[in-house]
Short mmCIF file of N, CA, C and O in Angstrom, two decimals:
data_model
loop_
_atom_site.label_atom_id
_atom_site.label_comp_id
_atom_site.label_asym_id
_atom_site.label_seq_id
_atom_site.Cartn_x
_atom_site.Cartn_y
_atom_site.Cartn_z
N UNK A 60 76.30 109.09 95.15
CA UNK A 60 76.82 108.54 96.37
C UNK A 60 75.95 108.97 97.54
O UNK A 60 75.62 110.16 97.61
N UNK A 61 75.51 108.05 98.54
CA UNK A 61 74.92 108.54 99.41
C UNK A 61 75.52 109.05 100.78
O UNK A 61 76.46 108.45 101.30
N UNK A 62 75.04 109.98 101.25
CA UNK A 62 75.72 110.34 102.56
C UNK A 62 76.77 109.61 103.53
O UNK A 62 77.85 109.98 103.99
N UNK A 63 75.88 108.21 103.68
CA UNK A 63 76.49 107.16 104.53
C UNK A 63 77.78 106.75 104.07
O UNK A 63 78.70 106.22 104.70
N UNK A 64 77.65 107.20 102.45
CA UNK A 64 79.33 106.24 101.88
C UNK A 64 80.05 107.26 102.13
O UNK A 64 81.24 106.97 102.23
N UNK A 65 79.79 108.46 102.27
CA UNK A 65 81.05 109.46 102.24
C UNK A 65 82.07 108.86 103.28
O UNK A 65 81.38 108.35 104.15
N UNK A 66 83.23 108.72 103.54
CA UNK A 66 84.33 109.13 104.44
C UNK A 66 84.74 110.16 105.12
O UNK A 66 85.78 110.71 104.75
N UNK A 67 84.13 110.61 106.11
CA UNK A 67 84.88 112.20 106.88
C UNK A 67 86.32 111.66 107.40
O UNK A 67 86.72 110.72 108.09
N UNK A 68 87.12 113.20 106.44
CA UNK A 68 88.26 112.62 106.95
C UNK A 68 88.47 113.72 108.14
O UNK A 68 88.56 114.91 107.87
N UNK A 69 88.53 113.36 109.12
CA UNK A 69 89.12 114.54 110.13
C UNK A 69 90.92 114.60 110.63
O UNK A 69 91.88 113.85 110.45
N UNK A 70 90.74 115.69 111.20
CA UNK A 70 91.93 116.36 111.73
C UNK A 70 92.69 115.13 112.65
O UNK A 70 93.88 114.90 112.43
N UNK A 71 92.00 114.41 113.62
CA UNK A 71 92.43 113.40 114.13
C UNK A 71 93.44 112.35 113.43
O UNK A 71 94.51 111.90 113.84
N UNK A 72 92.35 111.99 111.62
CA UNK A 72 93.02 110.92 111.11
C UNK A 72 93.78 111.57 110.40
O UNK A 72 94.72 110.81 110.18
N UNK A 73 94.04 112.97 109.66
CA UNK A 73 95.46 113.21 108.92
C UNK A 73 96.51 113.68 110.46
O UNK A 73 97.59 113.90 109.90
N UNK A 74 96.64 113.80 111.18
CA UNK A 74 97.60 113.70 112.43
C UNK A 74 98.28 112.64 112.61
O UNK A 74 99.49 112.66 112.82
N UNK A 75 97.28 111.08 112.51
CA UNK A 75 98.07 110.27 112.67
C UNK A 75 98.77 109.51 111.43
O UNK A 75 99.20 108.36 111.52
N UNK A 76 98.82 110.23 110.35
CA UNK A 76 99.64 109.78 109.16
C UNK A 76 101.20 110.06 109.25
O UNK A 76 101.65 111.20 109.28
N UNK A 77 102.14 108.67 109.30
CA UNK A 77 103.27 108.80 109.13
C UNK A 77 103.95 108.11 110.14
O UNK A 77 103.13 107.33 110.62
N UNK A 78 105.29 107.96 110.87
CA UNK A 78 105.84 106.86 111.33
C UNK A 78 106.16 107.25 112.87
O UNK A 78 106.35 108.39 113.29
N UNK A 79 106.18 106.23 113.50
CA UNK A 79 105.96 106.81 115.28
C UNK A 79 108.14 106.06 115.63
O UNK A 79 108.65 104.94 115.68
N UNK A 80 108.52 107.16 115.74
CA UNK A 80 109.65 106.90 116.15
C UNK A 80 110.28 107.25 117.85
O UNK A 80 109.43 107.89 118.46
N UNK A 81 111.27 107.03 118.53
CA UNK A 81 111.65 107.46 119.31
C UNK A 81 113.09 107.90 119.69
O UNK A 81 114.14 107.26 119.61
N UNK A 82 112.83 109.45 120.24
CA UNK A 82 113.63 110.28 119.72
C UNK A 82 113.90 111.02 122.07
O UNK A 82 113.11 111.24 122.99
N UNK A 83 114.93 111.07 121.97
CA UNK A 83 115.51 111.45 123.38
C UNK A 83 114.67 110.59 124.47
O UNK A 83 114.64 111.22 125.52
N UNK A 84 114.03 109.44 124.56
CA UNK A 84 113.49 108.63 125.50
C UNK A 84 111.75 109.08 125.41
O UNK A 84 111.07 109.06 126.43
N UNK A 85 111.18 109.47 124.13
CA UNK A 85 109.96 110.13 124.52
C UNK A 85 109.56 109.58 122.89
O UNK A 85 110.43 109.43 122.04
N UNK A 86 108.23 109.35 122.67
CA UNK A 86 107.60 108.81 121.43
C UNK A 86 107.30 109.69 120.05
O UNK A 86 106.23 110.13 120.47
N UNK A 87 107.36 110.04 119.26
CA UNK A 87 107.09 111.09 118.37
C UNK A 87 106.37 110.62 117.21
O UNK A 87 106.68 109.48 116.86
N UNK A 88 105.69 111.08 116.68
CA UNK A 88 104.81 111.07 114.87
C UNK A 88 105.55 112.02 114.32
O UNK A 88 105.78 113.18 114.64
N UNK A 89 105.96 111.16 113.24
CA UNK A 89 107.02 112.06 111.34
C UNK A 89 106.08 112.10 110.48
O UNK A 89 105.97 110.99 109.95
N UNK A 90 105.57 112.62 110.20
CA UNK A 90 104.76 112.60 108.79
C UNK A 90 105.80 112.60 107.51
O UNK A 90 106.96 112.84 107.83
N UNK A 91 105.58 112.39 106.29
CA UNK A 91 106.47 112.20 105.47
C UNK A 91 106.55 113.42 105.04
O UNK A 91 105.69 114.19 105.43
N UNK A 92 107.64 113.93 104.10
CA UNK A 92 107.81 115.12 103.76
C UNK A 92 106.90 115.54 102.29
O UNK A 92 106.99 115.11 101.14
N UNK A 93 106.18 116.38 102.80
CA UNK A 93 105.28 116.99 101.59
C UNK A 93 106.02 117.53 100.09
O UNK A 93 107.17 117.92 100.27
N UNK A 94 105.55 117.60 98.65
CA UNK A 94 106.20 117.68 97.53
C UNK A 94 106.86 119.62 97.50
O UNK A 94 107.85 120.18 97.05
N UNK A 95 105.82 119.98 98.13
CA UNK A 95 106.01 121.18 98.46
C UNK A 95 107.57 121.51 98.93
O UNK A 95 108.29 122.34 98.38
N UNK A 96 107.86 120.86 99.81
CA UNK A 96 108.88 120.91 100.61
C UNK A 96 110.08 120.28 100.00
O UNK A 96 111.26 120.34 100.34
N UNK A 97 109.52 119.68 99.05
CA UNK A 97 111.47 118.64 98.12
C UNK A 97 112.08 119.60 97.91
O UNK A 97 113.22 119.29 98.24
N UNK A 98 112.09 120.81 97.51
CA UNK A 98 113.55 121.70 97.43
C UNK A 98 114.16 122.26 98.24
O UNK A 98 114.96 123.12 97.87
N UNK A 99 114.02 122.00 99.46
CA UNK A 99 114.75 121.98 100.81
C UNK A 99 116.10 120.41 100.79
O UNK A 99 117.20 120.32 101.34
N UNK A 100 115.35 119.45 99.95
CA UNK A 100 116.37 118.66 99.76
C UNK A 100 117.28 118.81 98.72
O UNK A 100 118.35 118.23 98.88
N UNK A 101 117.14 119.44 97.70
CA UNK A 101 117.64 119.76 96.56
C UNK A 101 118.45 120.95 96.15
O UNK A 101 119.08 121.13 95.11
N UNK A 102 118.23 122.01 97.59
CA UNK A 102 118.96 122.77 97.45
C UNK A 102 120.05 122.64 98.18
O UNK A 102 120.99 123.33 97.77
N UNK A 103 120.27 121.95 99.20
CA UNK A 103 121.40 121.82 100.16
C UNK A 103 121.30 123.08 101.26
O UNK A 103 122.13 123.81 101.81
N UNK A 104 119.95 122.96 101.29
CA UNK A 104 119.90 124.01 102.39
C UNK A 104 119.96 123.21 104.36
O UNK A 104 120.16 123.81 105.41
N UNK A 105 119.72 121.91 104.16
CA UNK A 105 120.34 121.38 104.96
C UNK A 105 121.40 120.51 104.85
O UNK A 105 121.78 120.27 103.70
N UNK A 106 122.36 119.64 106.41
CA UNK A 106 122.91 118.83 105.75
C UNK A 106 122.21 117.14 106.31
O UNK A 106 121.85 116.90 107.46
N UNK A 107 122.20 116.49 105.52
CA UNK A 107 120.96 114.95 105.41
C UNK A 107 121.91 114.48 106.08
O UNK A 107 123.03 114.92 106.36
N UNK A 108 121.08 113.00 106.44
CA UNK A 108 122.46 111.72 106.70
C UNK A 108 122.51 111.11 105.66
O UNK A 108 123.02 110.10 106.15
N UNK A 109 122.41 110.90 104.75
CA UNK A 109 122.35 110.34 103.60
C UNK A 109 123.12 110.73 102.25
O UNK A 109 122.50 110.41 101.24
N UNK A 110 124.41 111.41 102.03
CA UNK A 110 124.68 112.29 100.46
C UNK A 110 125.59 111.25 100.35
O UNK A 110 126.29 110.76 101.24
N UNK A 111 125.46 110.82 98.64
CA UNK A 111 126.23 109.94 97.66
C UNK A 111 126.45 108.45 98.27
O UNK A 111 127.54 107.91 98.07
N UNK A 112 125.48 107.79 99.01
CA UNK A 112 125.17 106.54 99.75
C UNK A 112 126.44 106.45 101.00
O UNK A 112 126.81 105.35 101.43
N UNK A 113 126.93 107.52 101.42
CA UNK A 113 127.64 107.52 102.91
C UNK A 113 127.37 108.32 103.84
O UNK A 113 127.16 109.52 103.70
N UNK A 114 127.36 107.70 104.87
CA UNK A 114 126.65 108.03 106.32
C UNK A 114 127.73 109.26 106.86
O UNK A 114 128.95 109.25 107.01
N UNK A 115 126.76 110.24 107.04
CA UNK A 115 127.65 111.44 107.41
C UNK A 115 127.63 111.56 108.93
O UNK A 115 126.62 111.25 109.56
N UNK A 116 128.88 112.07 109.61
CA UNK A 116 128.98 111.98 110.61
C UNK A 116 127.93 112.67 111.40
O UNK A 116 127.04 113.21 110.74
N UNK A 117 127.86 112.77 113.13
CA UNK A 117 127.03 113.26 113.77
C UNK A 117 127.16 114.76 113.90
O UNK A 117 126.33 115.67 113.83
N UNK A 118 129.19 114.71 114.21
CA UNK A 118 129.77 116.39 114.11
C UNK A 118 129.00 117.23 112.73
O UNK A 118 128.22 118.15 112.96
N UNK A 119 129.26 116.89 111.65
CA UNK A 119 128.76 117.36 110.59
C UNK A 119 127.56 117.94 110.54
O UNK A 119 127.42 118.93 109.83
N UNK A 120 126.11 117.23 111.53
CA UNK A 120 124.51 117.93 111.77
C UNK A 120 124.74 118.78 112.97
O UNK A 120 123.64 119.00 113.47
N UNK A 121 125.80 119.42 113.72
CA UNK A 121 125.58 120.97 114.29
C UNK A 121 125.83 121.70 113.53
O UNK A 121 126.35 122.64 114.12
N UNK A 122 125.78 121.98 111.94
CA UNK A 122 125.83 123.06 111.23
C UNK A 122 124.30 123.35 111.13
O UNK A 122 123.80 124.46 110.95
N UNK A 123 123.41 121.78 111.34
CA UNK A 123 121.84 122.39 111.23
C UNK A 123 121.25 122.96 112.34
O UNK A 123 120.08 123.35 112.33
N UNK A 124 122.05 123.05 113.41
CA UNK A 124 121.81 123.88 114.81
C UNK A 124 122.13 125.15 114.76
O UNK A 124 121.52 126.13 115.18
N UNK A 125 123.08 125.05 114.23
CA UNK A 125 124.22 126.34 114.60
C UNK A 125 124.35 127.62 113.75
O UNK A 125 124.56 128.81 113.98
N UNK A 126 124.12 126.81 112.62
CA UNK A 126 124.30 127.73 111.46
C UNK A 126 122.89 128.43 111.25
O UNK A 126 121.87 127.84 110.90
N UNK A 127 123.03 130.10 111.56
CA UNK A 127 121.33 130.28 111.75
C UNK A 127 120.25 129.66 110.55
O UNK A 127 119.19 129.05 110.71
N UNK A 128 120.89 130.01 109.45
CA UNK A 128 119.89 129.89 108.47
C UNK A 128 119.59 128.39 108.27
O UNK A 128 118.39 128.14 108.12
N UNK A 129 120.39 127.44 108.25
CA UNK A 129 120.34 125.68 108.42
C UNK A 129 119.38 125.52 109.40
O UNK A 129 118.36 124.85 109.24
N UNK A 130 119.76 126.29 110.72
CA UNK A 130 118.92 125.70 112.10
C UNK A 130 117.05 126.81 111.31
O UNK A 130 116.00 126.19 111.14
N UNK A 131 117.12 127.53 111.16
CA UNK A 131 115.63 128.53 110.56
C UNK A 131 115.17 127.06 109.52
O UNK A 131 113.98 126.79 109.66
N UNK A 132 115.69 126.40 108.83
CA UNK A 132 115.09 125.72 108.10
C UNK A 132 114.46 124.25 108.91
O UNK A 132 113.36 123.71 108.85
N UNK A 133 115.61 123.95 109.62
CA UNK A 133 115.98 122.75 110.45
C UNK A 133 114.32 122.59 111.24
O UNK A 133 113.51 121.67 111.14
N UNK A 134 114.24 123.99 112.09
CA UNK A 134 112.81 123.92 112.63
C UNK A 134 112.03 124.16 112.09
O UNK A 134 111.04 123.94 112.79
N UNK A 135 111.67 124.61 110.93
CA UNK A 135 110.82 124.65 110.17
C UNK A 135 110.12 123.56 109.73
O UNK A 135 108.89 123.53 109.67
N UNK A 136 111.10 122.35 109.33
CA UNK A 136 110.94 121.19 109.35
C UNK A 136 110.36 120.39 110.50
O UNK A 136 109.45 119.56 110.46
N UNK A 137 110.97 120.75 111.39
CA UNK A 137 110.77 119.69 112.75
C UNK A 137 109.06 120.20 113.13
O UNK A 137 108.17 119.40 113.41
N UNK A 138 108.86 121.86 113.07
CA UNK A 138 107.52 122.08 113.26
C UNK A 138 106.28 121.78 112.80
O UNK A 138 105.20 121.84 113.38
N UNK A 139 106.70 121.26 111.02
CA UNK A 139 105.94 121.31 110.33
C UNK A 139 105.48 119.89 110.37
O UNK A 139 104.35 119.61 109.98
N UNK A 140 106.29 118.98 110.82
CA UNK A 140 106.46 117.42 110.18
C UNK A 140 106.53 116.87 111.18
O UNK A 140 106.67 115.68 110.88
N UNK A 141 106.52 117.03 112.89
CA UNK A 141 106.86 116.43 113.64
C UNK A 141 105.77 116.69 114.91
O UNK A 141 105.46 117.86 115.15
N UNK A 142 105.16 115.53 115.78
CA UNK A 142 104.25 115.90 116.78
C UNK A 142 104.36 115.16 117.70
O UNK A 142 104.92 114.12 117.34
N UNK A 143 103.98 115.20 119.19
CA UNK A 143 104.04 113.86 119.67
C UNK A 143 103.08 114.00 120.73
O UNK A 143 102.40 115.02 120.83
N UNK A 144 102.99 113.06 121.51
CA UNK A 144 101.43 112.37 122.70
C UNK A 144 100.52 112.27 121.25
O UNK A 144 99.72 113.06 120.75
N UNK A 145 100.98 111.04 120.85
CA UNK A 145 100.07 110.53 120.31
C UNK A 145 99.83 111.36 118.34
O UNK A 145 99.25 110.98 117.32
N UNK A 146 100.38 112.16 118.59
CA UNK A 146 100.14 113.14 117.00
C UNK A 146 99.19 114.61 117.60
O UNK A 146 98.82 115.50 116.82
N UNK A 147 98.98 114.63 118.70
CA UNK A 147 98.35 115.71 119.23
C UNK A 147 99.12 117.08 119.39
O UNK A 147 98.72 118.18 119.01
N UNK A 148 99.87 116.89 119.79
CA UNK A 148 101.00 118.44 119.87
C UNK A 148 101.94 118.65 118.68
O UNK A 148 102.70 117.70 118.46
N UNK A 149 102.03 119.59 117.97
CA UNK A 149 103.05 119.74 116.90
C UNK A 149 104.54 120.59 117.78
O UNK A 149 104.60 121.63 118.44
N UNK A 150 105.46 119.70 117.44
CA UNK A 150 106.81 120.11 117.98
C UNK A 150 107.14 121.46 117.87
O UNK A 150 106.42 122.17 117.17
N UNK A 151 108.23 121.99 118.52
CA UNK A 151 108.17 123.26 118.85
C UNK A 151 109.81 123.41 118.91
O UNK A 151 110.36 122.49 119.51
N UNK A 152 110.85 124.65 118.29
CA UNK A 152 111.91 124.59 119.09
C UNK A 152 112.28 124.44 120.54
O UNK A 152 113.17 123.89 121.18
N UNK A 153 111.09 125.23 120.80
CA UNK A 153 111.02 125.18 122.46
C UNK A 153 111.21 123.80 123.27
O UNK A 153 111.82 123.54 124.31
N UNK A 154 110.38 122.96 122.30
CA UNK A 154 109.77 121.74 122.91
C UNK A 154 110.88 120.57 122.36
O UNK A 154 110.76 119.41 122.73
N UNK A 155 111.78 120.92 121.60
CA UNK A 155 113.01 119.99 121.21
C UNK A 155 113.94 120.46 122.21
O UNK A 155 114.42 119.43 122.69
N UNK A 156 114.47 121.48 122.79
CA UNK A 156 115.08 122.20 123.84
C UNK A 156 114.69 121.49 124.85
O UNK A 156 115.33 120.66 125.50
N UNK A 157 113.46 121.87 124.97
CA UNK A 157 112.69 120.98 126.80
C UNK A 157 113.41 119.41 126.81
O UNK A 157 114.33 119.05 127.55
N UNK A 158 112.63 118.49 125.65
CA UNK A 158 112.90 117.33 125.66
C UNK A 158 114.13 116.86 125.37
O UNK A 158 114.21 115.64 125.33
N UNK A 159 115.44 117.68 125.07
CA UNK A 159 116.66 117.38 125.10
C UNK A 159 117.11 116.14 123.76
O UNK A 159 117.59 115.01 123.79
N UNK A 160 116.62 117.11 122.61
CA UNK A 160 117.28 116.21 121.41
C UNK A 160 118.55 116.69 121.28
O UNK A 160 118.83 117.89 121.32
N UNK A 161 119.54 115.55 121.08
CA UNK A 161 120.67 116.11 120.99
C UNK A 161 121.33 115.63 119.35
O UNK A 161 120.25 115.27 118.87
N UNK A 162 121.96 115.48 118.64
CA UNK A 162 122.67 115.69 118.01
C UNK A 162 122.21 114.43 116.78
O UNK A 162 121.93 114.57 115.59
N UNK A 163 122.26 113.27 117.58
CA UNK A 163 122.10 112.09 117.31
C UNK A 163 120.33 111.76 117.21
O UNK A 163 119.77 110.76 116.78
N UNK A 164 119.88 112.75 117.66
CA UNK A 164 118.57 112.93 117.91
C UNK A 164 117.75 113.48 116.59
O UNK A 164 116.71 112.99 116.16
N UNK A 165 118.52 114.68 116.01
CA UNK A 165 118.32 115.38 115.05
C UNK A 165 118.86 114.28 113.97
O UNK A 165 117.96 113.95 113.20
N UNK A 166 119.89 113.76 113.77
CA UNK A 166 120.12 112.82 112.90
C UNK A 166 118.94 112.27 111.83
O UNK A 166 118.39 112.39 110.74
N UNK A 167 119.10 111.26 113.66
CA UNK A 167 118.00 109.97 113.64
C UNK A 167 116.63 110.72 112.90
O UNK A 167 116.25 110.22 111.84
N UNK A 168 116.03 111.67 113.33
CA UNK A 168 114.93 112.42 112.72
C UNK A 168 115.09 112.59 110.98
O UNK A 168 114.54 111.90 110.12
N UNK A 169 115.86 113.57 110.83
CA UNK A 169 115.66 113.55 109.44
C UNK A 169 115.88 112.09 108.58
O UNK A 169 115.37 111.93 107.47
N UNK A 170 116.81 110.92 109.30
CA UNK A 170 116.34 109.47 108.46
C UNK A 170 115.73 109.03 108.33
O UNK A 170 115.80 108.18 107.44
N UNK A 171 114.28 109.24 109.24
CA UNK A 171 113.60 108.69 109.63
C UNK A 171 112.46 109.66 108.29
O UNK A 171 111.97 108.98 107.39
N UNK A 172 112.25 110.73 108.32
CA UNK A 172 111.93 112.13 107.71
C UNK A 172 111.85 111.28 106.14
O UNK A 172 110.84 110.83 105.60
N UNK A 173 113.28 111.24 105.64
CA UNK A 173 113.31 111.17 104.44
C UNK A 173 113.11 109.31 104.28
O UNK A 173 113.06 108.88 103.12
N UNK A 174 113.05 108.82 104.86
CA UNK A 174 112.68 107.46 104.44
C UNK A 174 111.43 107.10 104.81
O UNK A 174 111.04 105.93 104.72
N UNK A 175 110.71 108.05 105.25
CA UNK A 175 109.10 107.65 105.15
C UNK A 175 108.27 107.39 103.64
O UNK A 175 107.85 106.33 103.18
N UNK A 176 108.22 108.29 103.27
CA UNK A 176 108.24 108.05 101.97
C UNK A 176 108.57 107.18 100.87
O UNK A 176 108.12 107.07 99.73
N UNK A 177 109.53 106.54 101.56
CA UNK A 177 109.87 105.13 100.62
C UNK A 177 108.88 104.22 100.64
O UNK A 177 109.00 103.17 100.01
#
């Protein structure tokens, strides 16, 4: 193969892999959830919108706020998988606080999270 055919993949183009949603009035990049990471779904260490094909209420996702160890995973997730201006900044608790996701916010995210991948 010669030089010219290679493909550089840079940091730029794996940033912008995955789905541009909008989340508290402001634009965000989800990347899909890595294989690494499926036993976060499998253990019930959070709670989804999605268990046994019914839509779980909104009350039901402040246990992933509230509950320390749910919310320790919750951002773990949001840090790892979530960026925004463009895919340039990786989310931050801080920076879900600032931008005022609320409840319905966090929801909408992880549906969005787990149906990338489809």
């Amino acid at each position: 193969m010669k030089k010219e055919e290679i493909k550089q993949i840079t940091l730029d183009t794996m940033t912008k892999v995955g789905k541009e949603v909008e989340l508290a009035g402001r634009k965000y990049l989800i990347a899909p959830i890595n294989i690494g990471d499926m036993n976060l779904i499998e253990s019930g260490a959070l709670i989804f919108p999605i268990f046994e094909n019914k839509t779980i209420d909104e009350i039901a996702f402040t246990a992933n706020v509230f509950d320390p160890e749910k919310a320790k995973i919750l951002f773990y997730i949001i840090e790892k998988y979530v960026r925004y201006e463009d895919g340039k900044i990786p989310m931050t608790k801080e920076l879900v606080e600032e931008h005022g996701w609320s409840i319905k916010d966090i929801k909408k995210f992880l549906e969005v999270w787990l149906q990338i991948s489809d």
